[in-house]
Amino acid sequence: MWNQAWLVLYTWLQHNDPSVPQYGPDEWTWVKGALSTIDRPYGIFDFFHHKIGSTHVAHHLFHEMPFYKADVATAAIKAYLEPKGLYNYDPTPWYMAMWRVAKTCHYIDDLEGIQYYKSLEDIPLSKDLKKD
């Protein structure tokens, strides 16, 4: 059970963050979809998971590449994409990122265009709304 919970959490953190865009059908391309992930440090777990979480952007772009070349590929991808604003990395420790993502990535407004996650905490409570 713990193993399955960890795998779900790990996968969730690889694909969800307030900075990761969600694309509607008219905006989505294979490359945009592949870049809709985020590299994070997972501490000791990087060793056990062959760095799949900290080299996940490379995995999305080159899924058939052997894991032992992912560090080299990630460095090259980062050097190329980061100056263009297309490389997504969050240095936050995974347990803090988990809390932030859980508190901020609740929904998107629409299925069209380019969307970013929003938080239910941003919606005013009805008691807080001013009456006209």
Short mmCIF file of N, CA and C in Angstrom, two decimals:
data_model
loop_
_atom_site.label_atom_id
_atom_site.label_comp_id
_atom_site.label_asym_id
_atom_site.label_seq_id
_atom_site.Cartn_x
_atom_site.Cartn_y
_atom_site.Cartn_z
N MET A 1 0.83 -1.19 0.00
CA MET A 1 0.00 0.00 0.00
C MET A 1 0.88 1.26 0.00
N TRP A 2 1.92 1.29 0.85
CA TRP A 2 2.79 2.47 0.90
C TRP A 2 3.49 2.69 -0.43
N ASN A 3 3.88 1.58 -1.05
CA ASN A 3 4.55 1.66 -2.34
C ASN A 3 3.66 2.33 -3.38
N GLN A 4 2.39 1.94 -3.43
CA GLN A 4 1.45 2.52 -4.39
C GLN A 4 1.20 4.00 -4.09
N ALA A 5 1.06 4.33 -2.82
CA ALA A 5 0.85 5.73 -2.43
C ALA A 5 2.04 6.59 -2.85
N TRP A 6 3.25 6.07 -2.65
CA TRP A 6 4.45 6.81 -3.04
C TRP A 6 4.50 7.01 -4.55
N LEU A 7 4.20 5.97 -5.31
CA LEU A 7 4.23 6.09 -6.78
C LEU A 7 3.21 7.10 -7.30
N VAL A 8 2.04 7.12 -6.69
CA VAL A 8 1.02 8.11 -7.08
C VAL A 8 1.50 9.52 -6.74
N LEU A 9 2.04 9.70 -5.53
CA LEU A 9 2.55 11.01 -5.12
C LEU A 9 3.67 11.47 -6.03
N TYR A 10 4.59 10.58 -6.30
CA TYR A 10 5.75 10.90 -7.14
C TYR A 10 5.31 11.33 -8.54
N THR A 11 4.40 10.56 -9.12
CA THR A 11 3.88 10.88 -10.46
C THR A 11 3.10 12.19 -10.44
N TRP A 12 2.32 12.40 -9.42
CA TRP A 12 1.54 13.64 -9.28
C TRP A 12 2.47 14.85 -9.24
N LEU A 13 3.56 14.74 -8.47
CA LEU A 13 4.49 15.86 -8.36
C LEU A 13 5.28 16.09 -9.65
N GLN A 14 5.45 15.07 -10.47
CA GLN A 14 6.15 15.24 -11.74
C GLN A 14 5.32 16.02 -12.75
N HIS A 15 4.01 16.02 -12.59
CA HIS A 15 3.14 16.58 -13.61
C HIS A 15 2.27 17.75 -13.12
N ASN A 16 2.37 18.11 -11.86
CA ASN A 16 1.51 19.17 -11.33
C ASN A 16 2.33 20.20 -10.57
N ASP A 17 2.04 21.45 -10.87
CA ASP A 17 2.67 22.59 -10.21
C ASP A 17 1.93 23.82 -10.73
N PRO A 18 1.86 24.88 -9.93
CA PRO A 18 1.21 26.09 -10.44
C PRO A 18 1.87 26.64 -11.70
N SER A 19 3.13 26.30 -11.95
CA SER A 19 3.83 26.81 -13.12
C SER A 19 3.68 25.94 -14.37
N VAL A 20 3.06 24.79 -14.24
CA VAL A 20 2.91 23.87 -15.37
C VAL A 20 1.61 24.19 -16.11
N PRO A 21 1.72 24.58 -17.39
CA PRO A 21 0.50 24.93 -18.13
C PRO A 21 -0.32 23.70 -18.51
N GLN A 22 -1.62 23.91 -18.63
CA GLN A 22 -2.56 22.90 -19.12
C GLN A 22 -3.09 23.44 -20.45
N TYR A 23 -3.02 22.63 -21.48
CA TYR A 23 -3.36 23.09 -22.83
C TYR A 23 -4.70 22.53 -23.29
N GLY A 24 -5.50 23.42 -23.88
CA GLY A 24 -6.73 22.99 -24.53
C GLY A 24 -6.40 22.33 -25.87
N PRO A 25 -7.38 21.70 -26.50
CA PRO A 25 -7.11 20.96 -27.73
C PRO A 25 -6.54 21.81 -28.87
N ASP A 26 -6.90 23.06 -28.95
CA ASP A 26 -6.38 23.92 -30.02
C ASP A 26 -4.98 24.43 -29.76
N GLU A 27 -4.51 24.34 -28.53
CA GLU A 27 -3.18 24.82 -28.16
C GLU A 27 -2.16 23.69 -28.02
N TRP A 28 -2.64 22.49 -27.76
CA TRP A 28 -1.75 21.38 -27.44
C TRP A 28 -0.97 20.91 -28.66
N THR A 29 0.31 20.67 -28.47
CA THR A 29 1.16 19.99 -29.44
C THR A 29 1.96 18.95 -28.67
N TRP A 30 2.59 18.04 -29.38
CA TRP A 30 3.38 17.02 -28.70
C TRP A 30 4.49 17.66 -27.86
N VAL A 31 5.17 18.65 -28.40
CA VAL A 31 6.27 19.29 -27.67
C VAL A 31 5.74 20.03 -26.45
N LYS A 32 4.64 20.76 -26.60
CA LYS A 32 4.06 21.45 -25.43
C LYS A 32 3.66 20.45 -24.36
N GLY A 33 3.07 19.34 -24.78
CA GLY A 33 2.70 18.30 -23.83
C GLY A 33 3.91 17.71 -23.13
N ALA A 34 4.97 17.46 -23.90
CA ALA A 34 6.19 16.90 -23.32
C ALA A 34 6.83 17.85 -22.32
N LEU A 35 6.72 19.14 -22.57
CA LEU A 35 7.31 20.13 -21.66
C LEU A 35 6.39 20.47 -20.47
N SER A 36 5.21 19.89 -20.45
CA SER A 36 4.26 20.13 -19.35
C SER A 36 4.55 19.20 -18.18
N THR A 37 5.76 19.29 -17.71
CA THR A 37 6.20 18.52 -16.55
C THR A 37 7.23 19.36 -15.82
N ILE A 38 7.71 18.86 -14.72
CA ILE A 38 8.63 19.66 -13.92
C ILE A 38 9.68 18.76 -13.28
N ASP A 39 10.91 19.20 -13.32
CA ASP A 39 12.00 18.50 -12.63
C ASP A 39 12.07 19.02 -11.20
N ARG A 40 12.24 18.10 -10.27
CA ARG A 40 12.35 18.44 -8.85
C ARG A 40 13.43 17.58 -8.22
N PRO A 41 14.03 18.06 -7.14
CA PRO A 41 14.95 17.19 -6.39
C PRO A 41 14.15 16.31 -5.43
N TYR A 42 14.50 15.05 -5.36
CA TYR A 42 13.82 14.13 -4.47
C TYR A 42 14.75 13.55 -3.41
N GLY A 43 15.89 14.20 -3.20
CA GLY A 43 16.82 13.76 -2.17
C GLY A 43 17.28 12.33 -2.39
N ILE A 44 17.28 11.54 -1.34
CA ILE A 44 17.74 10.15 -1.42
C ILE A 44 16.91 9.32 -2.40
N PHE A 45 15.67 9.72 -2.62
CA PHE A 45 14.79 8.96 -3.53
C PHE A 45 15.26 9.06 -4.98
N ASP A 46 16.02 10.09 -5.31
CA ASP A 46 16.59 10.17 -6.66
C ASP A 46 17.43 8.93 -6.95
N PHE A 47 18.19 8.49 -5.98
CA PHE A 47 19.01 7.29 -6.15
C PHE A 47 18.14 6.07 -6.40
N PHE A 48 17.11 5.89 -5.60
CA PHE A 48 16.27 4.70 -5.71
C PHE A 48 15.42 4.67 -6.97
N HIS A 49 15.08 5.85 -7.49
CA HIS A 49 14.23 5.93 -8.69
C HIS A 49 15.02 6.32 -9.93
N HIS A 50 16.32 6.17 -9.90
CA HIS A 50 17.19 6.47 -11.05
C HIS A 50 16.98 7.88 -11.58
N LYS A 51 16.68 8.81 -10.67
CA LYS A 51 16.52 10.24 -10.97
C LYS A 51 15.39 10.54 -11.95
N ILE A 52 14.41 9.67 -12.05
CA ILE A 52 13.31 9.92 -13.00
C ILE A 52 12.53 11.19 -12.63
N GLY A 53 12.51 11.58 -11.36
CA GLY A 53 11.81 12.81 -10.97
C GLY A 53 12.62 14.06 -11.22
N SER A 54 13.93 13.96 -11.10
CA SER A 54 14.78 15.15 -11.30
C SER A 54 15.26 15.26 -12.75
N THR A 55 14.91 14.28 -13.58
CA THR A 55 15.21 14.34 -15.02
C THR A 55 13.95 14.05 -15.83
N HIS A 56 12.82 14.45 -15.30
CA HIS A 56 11.54 14.06 -15.91
C HIS A 56 11.26 14.79 -17.23
N VAL A 57 11.74 16.01 -17.36
CA VAL A 57 11.56 16.73 -18.63
C VAL A 57 12.26 15.94 -19.75
N ALA A 58 13.48 15.49 -19.49
CA ALA A 58 14.21 14.68 -20.48
C ALA A 58 13.45 13.39 -20.78
N HIS A 59 12.88 12.77 -19.77
CA HIS A 59 12.10 11.54 -19.96
C HIS A 59 10.91 11.80 -20.88
N HIS A 60 10.23 12.92 -20.72
CA HIS A 60 9.09 13.24 -21.58
C HIS A 60 9.52 13.47 -23.03
N LEU A 61 10.65 14.10 -23.20
CA LEU A 61 11.11 14.39 -24.57
C LEU A 61 11.73 13.16 -25.24
N PHE A 62 12.43 12.34 -24.46
CA PHE A 62 13.16 11.19 -25.01
C PHE A 62 12.86 9.96 -24.16
N HIS A 63 11.65 9.45 -24.25
CA HIS A 63 11.20 8.39 -23.36
C HIS A 63 11.92 7.05 -23.57
N GLU A 64 12.56 6.87 -24.71
CA GLU A 64 13.27 5.61 -24.95
C GLU A 64 14.75 5.67 -24.56
N MET A 65 15.20 6.82 -24.10
CA MET A 65 16.59 6.98 -23.68
C MET A 65 16.85 6.20 -22.39
N PRO A 66 17.98 5.51 -22.29
CA PRO A 66 18.30 4.80 -21.05
C PRO A 66 18.44 5.78 -19.87
N PHE A 67 17.96 5.37 -18.71
CA PHE A 67 17.96 6.26 -17.55
C PHE A 67 19.36 6.72 -17.18
N TYR A 68 20.37 5.93 -17.46
CA TYR A 68 21.72 6.30 -17.04
C TYR A 68 22.31 7.44 -17.87
N LYS A 69 21.62 7.88 -18.90
CA LYS A 69 22.04 9.04 -19.69
C LYS A 69 21.17 10.27 -19.40
N ALA A 70 20.22 10.14 -18.49
CA ALA A 70 19.26 11.22 -18.23
C ALA A 70 19.93 12.47 -17.65
N ASP A 71 20.95 12.32 -16.82
CA ASP A 71 21.65 13.49 -16.27
C ASP A 71 22.30 14.32 -17.37
N VAL A 72 22.95 13.64 -18.29
CA VAL A 72 23.62 14.31 -19.40
C VAL A 72 22.59 15.01 -20.29
N ALA A 73 21.51 14.30 -20.59
CA ALA A 73 20.45 14.87 -21.42
C ALA A 73 19.79 16.06 -20.73
N THR A 74 19.55 15.94 -19.43
CA THR A 74 18.91 17.04 -18.69
C THR A 74 19.78 18.29 -18.70
N ALA A 75 21.07 18.13 -18.53
CA ALA A 75 21.98 19.29 -18.57
C ALA A 75 21.91 19.97 -19.94
N ALA A 76 21.89 19.20 -21.01
CA ALA A 76 21.81 19.78 -22.35
C ALA A 76 20.45 20.43 -22.60
N ILE A 77 19.38 19.76 -22.17
CA ILE A 77 18.03 20.31 -22.33
C ILE A 77 17.88 21.61 -21.55
N LYS A 78 18.36 21.60 -20.32
CA LYS A 78 18.29 22.80 -19.48
C LYS A 78 19.07 23.96 -20.11
N ALA A 79 20.27 23.68 -20.62
CA ALA A 79 21.08 24.73 -21.25
C ALA A 79 20.37 25.32 -22.47
N TYR A 80 19.65 24.49 -23.19
CA TYR A 80 18.96 24.96 -24.40
C TYR A 80 17.62 25.63 -24.07
N LEU A 81 16.82 25.01 -23.21
CA LEU A 81 15.46 25.49 -22.95
C LEU A 81 15.35 26.60 -21.91
N GLU A 82 16.22 26.59 -20.91
CA GLU A 82 16.09 27.56 -19.81
C GLU A 82 16.19 29.01 -20.30
N PRO A 83 17.13 29.36 -21.18
CA PRO A 83 17.17 30.75 -21.66
C PRO A 83 15.91 31.17 -22.42
N LYS A 84 15.18 30.19 -22.94
CA LYS A 84 13.94 30.48 -23.67
C LYS A 84 12.72 30.48 -22.73
N GLY A 85 12.96 30.19 -21.46
CA GLY A 85 11.87 30.14 -20.48
C GLY A 85 11.02 28.89 -20.61
N LEU A 86 11.58 27.82 -21.19
CA LEU A 86 10.80 26.62 -21.44
C LEU A 86 11.16 25.43 -20.54
N TYR A 87 12.19 25.59 -19.72
CA TYR A 87 12.59 24.49 -18.83
C TYR A 87 11.98 24.75 -17.46
N ASN A 88 11.31 23.75 -16.93
CA ASN A 88 10.60 23.91 -15.67
C ASN A 88 11.30 23.11 -14.58
N TYR A 89 11.85 23.82 -13.60
CA TYR A 89 12.54 23.21 -12.47
C TYR A 89 12.11 23.91 -11.19
N ASP A 90 11.86 23.12 -10.17
CA ASP A 90 11.51 23.68 -8.86
C ASP A 90 12.45 23.09 -7.82
N PRO A 91 13.31 23.92 -7.21
CA PRO A 91 14.27 23.40 -6.24
C PRO A 91 13.67 23.08 -4.87
N THR A 92 12.39 23.35 -4.69
CA THR A 92 11.74 23.08 -3.40
C THR A 92 11.81 21.60 -3.06
N PRO A 93 12.17 21.25 -1.82
CA PRO A 93 12.16 19.83 -1.43
C PRO A 93 10.78 19.22 -1.69
N TRP A 94 10.77 17.94 -2.07
CA TRP A 94 9.53 17.30 -2.52
C TRP A 94 8.40 17.38 -1.49
N TYR A 95 8.71 17.25 -0.20
CA TYR A 95 7.66 17.26 0.82
C TYR A 95 7.04 18.65 0.96
N MET A 96 7.82 19.70 0.73
CA MET A 96 7.25 21.06 0.75
C MET A 96 6.49 21.33 -0.54
N ALA A 97 7.02 20.85 -1.66
CA ALA A 97 6.32 21.00 -2.94
C ALA A 97 4.98 20.27 -2.90
N MET A 98 4.96 19.11 -2.26
CA MET A 98 3.71 18.35 -2.13
C MET A 98 2.64 19.20 -1.45
N TRP A 99 3.01 19.84 -0.37
CA TRP A 99 2.05 20.68 0.37
C TRP A 99 1.59 21.86 -0.48
N ARG A 100 2.54 22.52 -1.16
CA ARG A 100 2.19 23.67 -1.99
C ARG A 100 1.27 23.27 -3.14
N VAL A 101 1.59 22.19 -3.81
CA VAL A 101 0.76 21.73 -4.93
C VAL A 101 -0.63 21.34 -4.43
N ALA A 102 -0.70 20.67 -3.30
CA ALA A 102 -2.00 20.27 -2.74
C ALA A 102 -2.84 21.48 -2.37
N LYS A 103 -2.20 22.57 -1.96
CA LYS A 103 -2.94 23.77 -1.55
C LYS A 103 -3.27 24.72 -2.71
N THR A 104 -2.60 24.56 -3.85
CA THR A 104 -2.78 25.55 -4.92
C THR A 104 -3.26 25.00 -6.26
N CYS A 105 -3.14 23.72 -6.50
CA CYS A 105 -3.51 23.17 -7.81
C CYS A 105 -4.83 22.41 -7.72
N HIS A 106 -5.94 23.15 -7.76
CA HIS A 106 -7.25 22.54 -7.58
C HIS A 106 -8.07 22.46 -8.86
N TYR A 107 -7.97 23.44 -9.71
CA TYR A 107 -8.82 23.45 -10.90
C TYR A 107 -8.25 24.39 -11.94
N ILE A 108 -8.78 24.28 -13.16
CA ILE A 108 -8.52 25.25 -14.21
C ILE A 108 -9.86 25.84 -14.61
N ASP A 109 -9.85 27.05 -15.15
CA ASP A 109 -11.10 27.74 -15.48
C ASP A 109 -11.83 27.17 -16.68
N ASP A 110 -11.08 26.64 -17.63
CA ASP A 110 -11.69 26.26 -18.90
C ASP A 110 -10.88 25.14 -19.52
N LEU A 111 -11.41 24.55 -20.57
CA LEU A 111 -10.69 23.52 -21.31
C LEU A 111 -10.09 24.08 -22.59
N GLU A 112 -10.26 25.34 -22.83
CA GLU A 112 -9.75 26.00 -24.03
C GLU A 112 -8.53 26.84 -23.69
N GLY A 113 -7.68 27.03 -24.68
CA GLY A 113 -6.53 27.91 -24.51
C GLY A 113 -5.46 27.31 -23.60
N ILE A 114 -4.69 28.20 -23.01
CA ILE A 114 -3.64 27.80 -22.08
C ILE A 114 -4.10 28.18 -20.68
N GLN A 115 -4.15 27.21 -19.81
CA GLN A 115 -4.64 27.42 -18.46
C GLN A 115 -3.56 27.07 -17.44
N TYR A 116 -3.64 27.69 -16.29
CA TYR A 116 -2.78 27.36 -15.17
C TYR A 116 -3.68 27.03 -13.98
N TYR A 117 -3.22 26.11 -13.16
CA TYR A 117 -4.01 25.73 -12.00
C TYR A 117 -4.32 26.93 -11.12
N LYS A 118 -5.49 26.88 -10.53
CA LYS A 118 -5.92 27.88 -9.56
C LYS A 118 -6.29 27.17 -8.28
N SER A 119 -6.38 27.95 -7.23
CA SER A 119 -6.66 27.40 -5.91
C SER A 119 -8.07 27.74 -5.46
N LEU A 120 -8.68 26.82 -4.76
CA LEU A 120 -9.99 27.09 -4.17
C LEU A 120 -9.88 28.17 -3.10
N GLU A 121 -8.67 28.37 -2.57
CA GLU A 121 -8.48 29.42 -1.56
C GLU A 121 -8.60 30.81 -2.18
N ASP A 122 -8.51 30.92 -3.50
CA ASP A 122 -8.64 32.20 -4.18
C ASP A 122 -10.09 32.61 -4.41
N ILE A 123 -11.01 31.67 -4.22
CA ILE A 123 -12.43 31.97 -4.41
C ILE A 123 -12.98 32.57 -3.14
N PRO A 124 -13.56 33.75 -3.22
CA PRO A 124 -14.10 34.36 -2.00
C PRO A 124 -15.30 33.56 -1.48
N LEU A 125 -15.38 33.44 -0.19
CA LEU A 125 -16.54 32.79 0.43
C LEU A 125 -17.75 33.70 0.27
N SER A 126 -18.91 33.11 0.17
CA SER A 126 -20.12 33.92 -0.04
C SER A 126 -20.33 34.92 1.09
N LYS A 127 -19.94 34.59 2.30
CA LYS A 127 -20.09 35.54 3.41
C LYS A 127 -19.17 36.74 3.28
N ASP A 128 -18.10 36.59 2.47
CA ASP A 128 -17.15 37.66 2.27
C ASP A 128 -17.49 38.56 1.08
N LEU A 129 -18.44 38.12 0.27
CA LEU A 129 -18.82 38.93 -0.89
C LEU A 129 -19.62 40.15 -0.44
N LYS A 130 -19.34 41.27 -1.05
CA LYS A 130 -20.08 42.48 -0.71
C LYS A 130 -21.41 42.47 -1.44
N LYS A 131 -22.43 42.86 -0.75
CA LYS A 131 -23.76 42.93 -1.36
C LYS A 131 -23.96 44.32 -1.92
N ASP A 132 -24.50 44.36 -3.11
CA ASP A 132 -24.77 45.67 -3.74
C ASP A 132 -26.01 46.30 -3.20
#
